Short mmCIF file of C-alpha atoms in Angstrom, two decimals:
data_model
loop_
_atom_site.label_atom_id
_atom_site.label_comp_id
_atom_site.label_asym_id
_atom_site.label_seq_id
_atom_site.Cartn_x
_atom_site.Cartn_y
_atom_site.Cartn_z
CA MET A 1 83.15 103.00 101.46
CA SER A 2 83.28 98.83 101.05
CA SER A 3 86.09 97.11 100.31
CA SER A 4 85.41 95.19 97.28
CA PRO A 5 82.77 96.55 94.51
CA ILE A 6 81.03 92.85 94.77
CA PHE A 7 80.95 93.54 98.70
CA GLY A 8 79.26 96.65 97.58
CA GLN A 9 76.67 95.14 95.09
CA LEU A 10 76.04 92.87 97.56
CA GLU A 11 75.22 95.49 100.89
CA THR A 12 73.57 97.74 98.72
CA SER A 13 70.91 94.14 97.39
CA LEU A 14 70.54 92.99 100.52
CA ALA A 15 69.53 96.69 102.04
CA ASP A 16 67.09 96.69 99.77
CA TYR A 17 65.49 93.61 100.59
CA LEU A 18 65.74 93.90 104.29
CA THR A 19 63.57 97.74 103.52
CA ASP A 20 61.35 95.93 101.20
CA ILE A 21 59.77 93.47 103.12
CA THR A 22 60.10 95.90 106.25
CA TYR A 23 58.68 98.47 104.40
CA ARG A 24 55.07 95.36 103.44
CA ALA A 25 55.06 93.82 106.76
CA ARG A 26 54.37 97.44 108.16
CA PHE A 27 52.19 99.49 106.06
CA GLY A 28 51.86 96.60 103.46
CA ASP A 29 48.02 95.47 102.87
CA GLU A 30 46.71 91.89 104.19
CA HIS A 31 48.26 90.39 101.16
CA ALA A 32 51.75 91.96 101.80
CA VAL A 33 51.40 90.77 105.45
CA ALA A 34 50.41 87.07 104.83
CA SER A 35 53.29 87.24 101.86
CA VAL A 36 55.91 88.94 104.68
CA ALA A 37 54.43 86.56 107.33
CA ARG A 38 54.46 83.43 104.45
CA PHE A 39 57.34 83.45 102.40
CA GLU A 40 59.95 85.51 103.60
CA LEU A 41 59.20 85.54 107.73
CA PRO A 42 61.03 81.58 107.19
CA ARG A 43 63.99 83.05 104.91
CA LEU A 44 65.26 85.05 107.16
CA VAL A 45 64.61 82.81 109.85
CA GLU A 46 66.89 79.91 108.15
CA ALA A 47 69.45 82.76 107.20
CA LEU A 48 70.06 84.06 111.02
CA LYS A 49 69.96 80.36 111.65
CA ALA A 50 73.08 80.08 109.29
CA VAL A 51 74.35 82.91 110.34
CA LEU A 52 75.19 82.30 113.69
CA ASP A 53 75.46 77.99 113.20
CA GLU A 54 78.52 79.69 111.49
CA HIS A 55 79.85 81.03 115.99
CA SER A 56 78.79 78.29 117.93
CA PRO A 57 80.95 77.76 120.53
CA ASP A 58 83.10 74.99 120.40
CA GLU A 59 84.41 72.08 123.02
CA TYR A 60 86.21 75.67 124.98
CA GLY A 61 83.67 77.92 124.98
CA ARG A 62 85.06 80.68 122.01
CA CYS A 63 83.21 81.18 119.11
CA SER A 64 84.91 79.32 116.91
CA ARG A 65 84.20 82.05 113.32
CA CYS A 66 84.84 84.88 115.54
CA ARG A 67 89.09 86.81 114.80
CA VAL A 68 91.42 85.74 117.35
CA ARG A 69 92.45 87.32 120.03
CA ARG A 70 96.46 87.58 121.68
CA PHE A 71 95.73 84.94 124.19
CA GLY A 72 93.44 82.71 122.02
CA ARG A 73 89.39 83.67 120.29
CA ALA A 74 87.18 85.46 121.75
CA PRO A 75 85.03 84.01 123.94
CA ALA A 76 81.19 82.57 123.40
CA PRO A 77 78.73 84.23 122.74
CA CYS A 78 80.21 86.52 120.95
CA ARG A 79 79.43 89.28 119.15
CA ALA A 80 77.11 87.34 116.72
CA TYR A 81 74.24 85.59 118.92
CA LEU A 82 74.76 88.93 121.16
CA THR A 83 73.54 91.67 118.75
CA ALA A 84 70.67 88.50 117.21
CA HIS A 85 69.88 88.93 121.27
CA LEU A 86 69.14 91.74 122.05
CA CYS A 87 67.42 92.58 118.59
CA LEU A 88 64.98 89.57 118.78
CA VAL A 89 64.95 88.61 122.48
CA VAL A 90 65.19 91.71 125.01
CA THR A 91 63.13 93.62 121.79
CA GLU A 92 60.69 90.77 122.30
CA GLU A 93 60.22 90.24 125.69
CA GLU A 94 59.25 94.22 126.57
CA THR A 95 56.31 92.69 124.02
CA PRO A 96 53.74 91.03 124.96
CA GLU A 97 52.84 87.68 122.82
CA ASP A 98 50.23 84.55 122.68
CA ASN A 99 53.04 81.95 123.15
CA PRO A 100 54.69 81.19 125.44
CA ALA A 101 58.47 81.00 124.12
CA SER A 102 59.22 77.39 125.05
CA VAL A 103 56.97 77.14 122.27
CA ARG A 104 58.12 80.19 119.90
CA ARG A 105 61.73 78.56 119.95
CA GLN A 106 60.37 74.77 119.74
CA VAL A 107 59.09 75.87 115.88
CA ALA A 108 62.18 78.46 115.75
CA PHE A 109 64.73 75.33 115.88
CA GLY A 110 62.64 72.37 114.84
CA ASN A 111 62.74 71.17 118.44
#
């Protein structure tokens, strides 16, 4: 059970949104897939970047947002970075792609 009704509503709303765009990307017609790629994918990338920005390591290499442990903060990369990496990069490496990783990284992070 969620800790608050507001969080429960946010969690449900976000889960429904992610389910909808995943369904449209996998099973939609070409127009639906193009819409997800053009409009929803950039929004998802920006949302993920915002979350990861919150978990950037400080000058000591520790995540500045993760809970403090008894003897200091959790080491970086924290669970947010590790989870994103495992879900996106490790899975990506198993699937052949036409674009090299450096080009994808430049597009995603604007470098």
